[in-house]
Coordinates of N, CA and C in Angstrom, one line a residue:
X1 N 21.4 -18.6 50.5 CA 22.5 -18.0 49.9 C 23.2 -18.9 48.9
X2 N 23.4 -20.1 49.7 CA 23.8 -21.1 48.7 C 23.2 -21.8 47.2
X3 N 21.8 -21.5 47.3 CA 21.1 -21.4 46.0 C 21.5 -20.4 45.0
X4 N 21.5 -19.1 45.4 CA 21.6 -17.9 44.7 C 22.9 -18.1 44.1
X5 N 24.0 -18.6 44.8 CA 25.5 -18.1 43.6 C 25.2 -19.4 42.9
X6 N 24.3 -20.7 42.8 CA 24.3 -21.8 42.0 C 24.5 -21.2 41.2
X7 N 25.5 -22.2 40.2 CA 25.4 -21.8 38.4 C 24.3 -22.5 37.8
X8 N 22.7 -22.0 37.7 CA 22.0 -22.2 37.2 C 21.9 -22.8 35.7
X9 N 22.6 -22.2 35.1 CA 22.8 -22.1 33.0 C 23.4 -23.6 33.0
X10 N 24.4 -23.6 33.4 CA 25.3 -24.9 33.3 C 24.9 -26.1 34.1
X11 N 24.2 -25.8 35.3 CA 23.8 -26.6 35.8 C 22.6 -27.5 35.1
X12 N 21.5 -26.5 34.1 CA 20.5 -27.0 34.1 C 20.9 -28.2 32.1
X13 N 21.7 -27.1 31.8 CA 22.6 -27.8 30.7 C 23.3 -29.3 31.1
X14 N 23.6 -29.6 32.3 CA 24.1 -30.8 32.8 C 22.8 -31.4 32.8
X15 N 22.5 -31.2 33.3 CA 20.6 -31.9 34.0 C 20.2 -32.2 32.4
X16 N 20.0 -31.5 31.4 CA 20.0 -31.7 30.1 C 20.4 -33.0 29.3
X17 N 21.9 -32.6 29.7 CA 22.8 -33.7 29.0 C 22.8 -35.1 29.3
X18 N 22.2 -35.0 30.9 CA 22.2 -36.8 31.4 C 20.9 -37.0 31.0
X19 N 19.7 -35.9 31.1 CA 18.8 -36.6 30.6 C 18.3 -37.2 29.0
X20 N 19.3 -36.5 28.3 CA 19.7 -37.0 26.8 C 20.5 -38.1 26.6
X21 N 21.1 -38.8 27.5 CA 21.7 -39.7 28.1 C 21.0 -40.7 28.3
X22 N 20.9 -40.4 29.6 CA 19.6 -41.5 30.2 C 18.5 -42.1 28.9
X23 N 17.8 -40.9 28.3 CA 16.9 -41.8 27.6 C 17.8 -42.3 26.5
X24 N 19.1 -42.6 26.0 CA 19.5 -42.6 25.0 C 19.5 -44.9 25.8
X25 N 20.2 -44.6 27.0 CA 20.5 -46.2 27.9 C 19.4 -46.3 27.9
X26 N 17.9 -46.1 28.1 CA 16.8 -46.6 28.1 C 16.8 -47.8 26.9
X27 N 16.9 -47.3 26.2 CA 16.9 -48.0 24.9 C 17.2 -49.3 24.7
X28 N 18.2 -49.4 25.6 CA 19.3 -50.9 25.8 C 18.4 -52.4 26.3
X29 N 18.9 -53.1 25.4 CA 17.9 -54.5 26.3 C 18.0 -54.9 27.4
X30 N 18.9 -54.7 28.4 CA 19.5 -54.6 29.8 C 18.9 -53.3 30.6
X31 N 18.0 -53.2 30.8 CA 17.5 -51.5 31.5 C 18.0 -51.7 32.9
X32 N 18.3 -52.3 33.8 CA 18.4 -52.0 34.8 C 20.1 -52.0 35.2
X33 N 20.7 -52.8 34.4 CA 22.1 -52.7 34.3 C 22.4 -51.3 33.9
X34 N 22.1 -51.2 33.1 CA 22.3 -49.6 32.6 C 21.8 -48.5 33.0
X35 N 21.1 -48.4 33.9 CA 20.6 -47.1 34.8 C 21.7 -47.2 36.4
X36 N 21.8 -48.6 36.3 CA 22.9 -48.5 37.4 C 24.5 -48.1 37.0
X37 N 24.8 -48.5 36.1 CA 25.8 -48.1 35.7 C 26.1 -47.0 35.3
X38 N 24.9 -46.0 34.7 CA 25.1 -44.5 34.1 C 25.3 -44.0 35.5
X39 N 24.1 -44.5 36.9 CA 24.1 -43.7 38.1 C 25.8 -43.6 38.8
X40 N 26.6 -44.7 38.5 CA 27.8 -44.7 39.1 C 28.7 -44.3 38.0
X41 N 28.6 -44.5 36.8 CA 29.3 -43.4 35.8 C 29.6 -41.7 36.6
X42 N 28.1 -41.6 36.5 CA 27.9 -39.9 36.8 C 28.2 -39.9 38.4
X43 N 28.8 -40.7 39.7 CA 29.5 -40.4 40.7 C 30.5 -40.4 40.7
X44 N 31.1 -41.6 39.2 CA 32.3 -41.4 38.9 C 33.1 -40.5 38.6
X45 N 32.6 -39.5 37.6 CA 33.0 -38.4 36.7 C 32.5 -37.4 37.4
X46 N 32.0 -37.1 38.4 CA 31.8 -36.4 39.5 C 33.3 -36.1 40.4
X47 N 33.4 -37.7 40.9 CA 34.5 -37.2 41.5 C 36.1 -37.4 40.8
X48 N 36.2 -37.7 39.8 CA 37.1 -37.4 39.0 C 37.3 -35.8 38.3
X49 N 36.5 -35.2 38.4 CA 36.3 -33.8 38.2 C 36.6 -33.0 39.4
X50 N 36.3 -33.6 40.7 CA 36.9 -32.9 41.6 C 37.7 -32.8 42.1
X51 N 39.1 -33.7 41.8 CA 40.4 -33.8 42.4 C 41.1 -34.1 40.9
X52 N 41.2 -33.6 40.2 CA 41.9 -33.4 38.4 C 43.7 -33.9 39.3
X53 N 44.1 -34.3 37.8 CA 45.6 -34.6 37.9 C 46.4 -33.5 38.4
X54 N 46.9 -33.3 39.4 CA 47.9 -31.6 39.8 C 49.3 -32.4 39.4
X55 N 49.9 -33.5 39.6 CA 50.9 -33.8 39.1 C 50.9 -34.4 37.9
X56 N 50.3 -34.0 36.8 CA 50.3 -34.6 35.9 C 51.6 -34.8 34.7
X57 N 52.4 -33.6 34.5 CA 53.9 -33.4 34.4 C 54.6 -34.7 34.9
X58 N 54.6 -35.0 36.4 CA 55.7 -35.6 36.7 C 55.2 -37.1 36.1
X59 N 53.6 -37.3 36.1 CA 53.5 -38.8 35.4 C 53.5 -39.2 34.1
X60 N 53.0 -38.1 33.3 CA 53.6 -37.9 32.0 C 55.2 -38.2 31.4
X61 N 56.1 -37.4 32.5 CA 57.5 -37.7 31.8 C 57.7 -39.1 32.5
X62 N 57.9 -39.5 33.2 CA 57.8 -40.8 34.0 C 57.6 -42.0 32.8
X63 N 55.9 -41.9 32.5 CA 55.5 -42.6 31.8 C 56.3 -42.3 30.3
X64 N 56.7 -41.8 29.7 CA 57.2 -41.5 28.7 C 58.7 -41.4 27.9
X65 N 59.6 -42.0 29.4 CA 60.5 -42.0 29.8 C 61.6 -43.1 28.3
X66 N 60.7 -44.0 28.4 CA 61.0 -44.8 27.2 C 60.2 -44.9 25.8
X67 N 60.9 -44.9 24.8 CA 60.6 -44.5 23.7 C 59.3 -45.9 23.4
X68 N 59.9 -46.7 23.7 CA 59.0 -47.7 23.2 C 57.6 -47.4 23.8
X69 N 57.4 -47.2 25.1 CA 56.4 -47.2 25.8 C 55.3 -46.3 25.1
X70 N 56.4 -44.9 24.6 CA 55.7 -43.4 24.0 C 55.2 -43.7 22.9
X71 N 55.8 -45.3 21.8 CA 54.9 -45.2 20.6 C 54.0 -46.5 20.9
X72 N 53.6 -47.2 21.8 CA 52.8 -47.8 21.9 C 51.6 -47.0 22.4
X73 N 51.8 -46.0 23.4 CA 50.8 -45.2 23.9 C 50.5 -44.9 23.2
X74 N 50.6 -43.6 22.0 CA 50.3 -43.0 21.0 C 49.6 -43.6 19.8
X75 N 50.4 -45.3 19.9 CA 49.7 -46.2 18.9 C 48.1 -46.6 19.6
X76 N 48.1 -46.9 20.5 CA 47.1 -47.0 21.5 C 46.1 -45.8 21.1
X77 N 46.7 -44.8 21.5 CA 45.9 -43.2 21.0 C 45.4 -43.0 20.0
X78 N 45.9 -43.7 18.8 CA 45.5 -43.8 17.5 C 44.6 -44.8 17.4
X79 N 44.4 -45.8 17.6 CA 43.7 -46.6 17.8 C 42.0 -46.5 18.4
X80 N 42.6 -45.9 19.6 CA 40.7 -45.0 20.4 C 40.1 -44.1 19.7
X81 N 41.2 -43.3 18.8 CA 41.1 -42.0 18.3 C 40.0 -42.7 16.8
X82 N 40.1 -43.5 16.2 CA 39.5 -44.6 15.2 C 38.9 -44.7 15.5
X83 N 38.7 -45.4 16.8 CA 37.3 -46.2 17.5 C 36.3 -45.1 17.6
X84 N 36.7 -43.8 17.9 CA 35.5 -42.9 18.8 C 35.1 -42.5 17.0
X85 N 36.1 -42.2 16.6 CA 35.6 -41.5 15.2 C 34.6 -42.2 14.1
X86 N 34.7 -43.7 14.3 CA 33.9 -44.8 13.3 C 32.7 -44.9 14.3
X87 N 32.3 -44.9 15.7 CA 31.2 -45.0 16.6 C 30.7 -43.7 16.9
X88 N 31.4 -42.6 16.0 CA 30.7 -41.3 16.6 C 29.9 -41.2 17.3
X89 N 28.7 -41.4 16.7 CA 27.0 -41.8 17.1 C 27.1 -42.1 18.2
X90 N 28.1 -43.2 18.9 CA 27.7 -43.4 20.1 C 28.3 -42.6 21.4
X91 N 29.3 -42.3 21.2 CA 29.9 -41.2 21.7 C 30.3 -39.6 22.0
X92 N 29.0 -39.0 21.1 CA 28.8 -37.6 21.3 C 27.9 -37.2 22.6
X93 N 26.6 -38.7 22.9 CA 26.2 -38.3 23.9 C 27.4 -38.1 25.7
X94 N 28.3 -39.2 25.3 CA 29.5 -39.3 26.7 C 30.3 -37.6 26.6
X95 N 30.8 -37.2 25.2 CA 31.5 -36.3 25.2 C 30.5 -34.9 25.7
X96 N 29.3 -35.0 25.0 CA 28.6 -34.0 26.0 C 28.1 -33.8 27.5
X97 N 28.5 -35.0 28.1 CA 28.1 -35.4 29.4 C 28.8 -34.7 30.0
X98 N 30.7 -35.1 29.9 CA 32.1 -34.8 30.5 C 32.0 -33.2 30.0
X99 N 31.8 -32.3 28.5 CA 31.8 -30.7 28.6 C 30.6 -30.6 29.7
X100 N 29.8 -30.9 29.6 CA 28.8 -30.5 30.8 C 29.6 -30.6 32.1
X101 N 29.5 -31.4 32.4 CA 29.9 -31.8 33.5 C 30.9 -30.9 34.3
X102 N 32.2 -31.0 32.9 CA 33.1 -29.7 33.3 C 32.5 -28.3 33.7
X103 N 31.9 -27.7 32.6 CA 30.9 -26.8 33.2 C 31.1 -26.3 34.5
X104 N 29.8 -27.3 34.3 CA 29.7 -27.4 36.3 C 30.9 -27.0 36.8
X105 N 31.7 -27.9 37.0 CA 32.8 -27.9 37.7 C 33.7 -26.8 37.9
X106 N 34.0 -26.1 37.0 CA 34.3 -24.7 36.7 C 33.6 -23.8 37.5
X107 N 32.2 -23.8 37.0 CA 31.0 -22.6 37.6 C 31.2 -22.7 39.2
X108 N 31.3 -24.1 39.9 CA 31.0 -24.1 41.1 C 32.7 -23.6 41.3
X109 N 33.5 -24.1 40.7 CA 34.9 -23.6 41.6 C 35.1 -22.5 41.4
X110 N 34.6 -21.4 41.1 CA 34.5 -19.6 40.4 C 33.1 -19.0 41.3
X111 N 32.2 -20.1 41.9 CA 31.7 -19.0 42.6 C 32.3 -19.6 44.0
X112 N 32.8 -20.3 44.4 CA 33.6 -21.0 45.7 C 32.6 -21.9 46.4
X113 N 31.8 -22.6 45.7 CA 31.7 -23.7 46.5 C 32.9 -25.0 47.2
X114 N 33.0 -25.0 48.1 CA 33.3 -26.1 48.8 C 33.5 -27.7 48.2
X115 N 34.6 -28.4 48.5 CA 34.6 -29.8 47.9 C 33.5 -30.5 48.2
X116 N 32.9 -30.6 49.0 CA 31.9 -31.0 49.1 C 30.4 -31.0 48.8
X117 N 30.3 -29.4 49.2 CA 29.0 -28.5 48.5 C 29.3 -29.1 46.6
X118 N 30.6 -28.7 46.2 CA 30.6 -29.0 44.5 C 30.0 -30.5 44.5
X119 N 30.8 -31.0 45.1 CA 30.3 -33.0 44.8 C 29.1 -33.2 44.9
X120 N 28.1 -32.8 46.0 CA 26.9 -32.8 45.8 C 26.3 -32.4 44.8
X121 N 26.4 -31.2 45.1 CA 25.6 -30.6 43.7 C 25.3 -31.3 41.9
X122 N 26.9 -31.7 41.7 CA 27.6 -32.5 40.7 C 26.5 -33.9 40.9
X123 N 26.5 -34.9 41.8 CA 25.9 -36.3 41.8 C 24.3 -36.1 41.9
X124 N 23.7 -34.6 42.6 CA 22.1 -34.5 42.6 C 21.9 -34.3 41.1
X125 N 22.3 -33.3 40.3 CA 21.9 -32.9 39.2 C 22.5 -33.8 38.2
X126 N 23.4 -34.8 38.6 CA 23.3 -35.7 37.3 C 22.3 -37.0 37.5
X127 N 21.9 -37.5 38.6 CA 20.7 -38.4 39.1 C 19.5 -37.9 38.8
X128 N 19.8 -36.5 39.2 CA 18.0 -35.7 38.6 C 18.1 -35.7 37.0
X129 N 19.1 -35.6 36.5 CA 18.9 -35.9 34.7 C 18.6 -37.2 34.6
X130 N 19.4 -38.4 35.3 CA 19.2 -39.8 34.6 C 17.7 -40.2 34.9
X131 N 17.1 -39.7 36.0 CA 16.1 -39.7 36.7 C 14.6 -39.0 35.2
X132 N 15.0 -37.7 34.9 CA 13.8 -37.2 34.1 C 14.5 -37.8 33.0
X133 N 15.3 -38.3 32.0 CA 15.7 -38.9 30.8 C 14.7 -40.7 30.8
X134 N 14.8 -41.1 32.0 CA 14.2 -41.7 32.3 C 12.7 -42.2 32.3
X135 N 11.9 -40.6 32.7 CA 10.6 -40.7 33.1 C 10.2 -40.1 31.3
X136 N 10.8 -39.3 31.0 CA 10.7 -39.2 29.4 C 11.0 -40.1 28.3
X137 N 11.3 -41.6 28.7 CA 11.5 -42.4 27.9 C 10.6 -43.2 28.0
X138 N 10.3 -43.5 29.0 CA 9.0 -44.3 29.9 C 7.6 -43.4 29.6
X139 N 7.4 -42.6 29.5 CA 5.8 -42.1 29.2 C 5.8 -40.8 28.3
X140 N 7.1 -40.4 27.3 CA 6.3 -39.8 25.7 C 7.0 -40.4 24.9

């Protein structure tokens, strides 16, 4: 039963995206650093997807409380905003990771999987991407 309401579409789109990923870190002169680090990336953004900011309001105004702080942040913001835009290239594969990812995360909280059932799901199907990105980098 639990297979049947999987979100298949989005799921296999995630599995996609790390494996476009994966073989992208293959690439890197450090291969083993880098398969470890995507593996705990993709547990990371797993479970940061599963407990999202609910107070986000109160840390926002908090944080923003002083003026100076609000144009440094924003200066800050402007600055990443530069960075991501002049390295595009390297950064479309992460931004397709995180819409994927979300995906998922949506599909599983709409058919009611469970915190737990979601998390799994979320850390198998992104290991099974880094995993075939992998074995497709390594032998075609």
């Amino acid at each position: 039963m639990l297979v049947r309401k999987l979100p298949w579409l989005s799921a296999s789109l995630l599995l996609i995206a790390y494996a476009i990923f994966s073989k992208l870190i293959i690439t890197t002169s450090h291969l083993w650093s880098s398969i470890i680090s995507a593996a705990i990336l993709g547990v990371f953004l797993a479970l940061m997807l599963m407990s999202p900011l609910t107070n986000s309001e109160k840390i926002l105004t908090k944080w923003f409380r002083s003026d100076t702080i609000a144009f440094l942040s924003l200066l800050m913001l402007a600055a990443f905003a530069s960075i991501l835009l002049n390295w595009f290239k390297i950064f479309i594969p992460v931004i397709m990771v995180l819409c994927a990812e979300a995906l998922v995360r949506i599909d599983l909280q709409t058919a009611e999987f469970s915190y737990f059932a979601s998390l799994a799901v979320l850390i198998i199907v992104t290991w099974m991407g880094l995993g075939l990105g992998w074995v497709m980098a390594m032998y075609m």
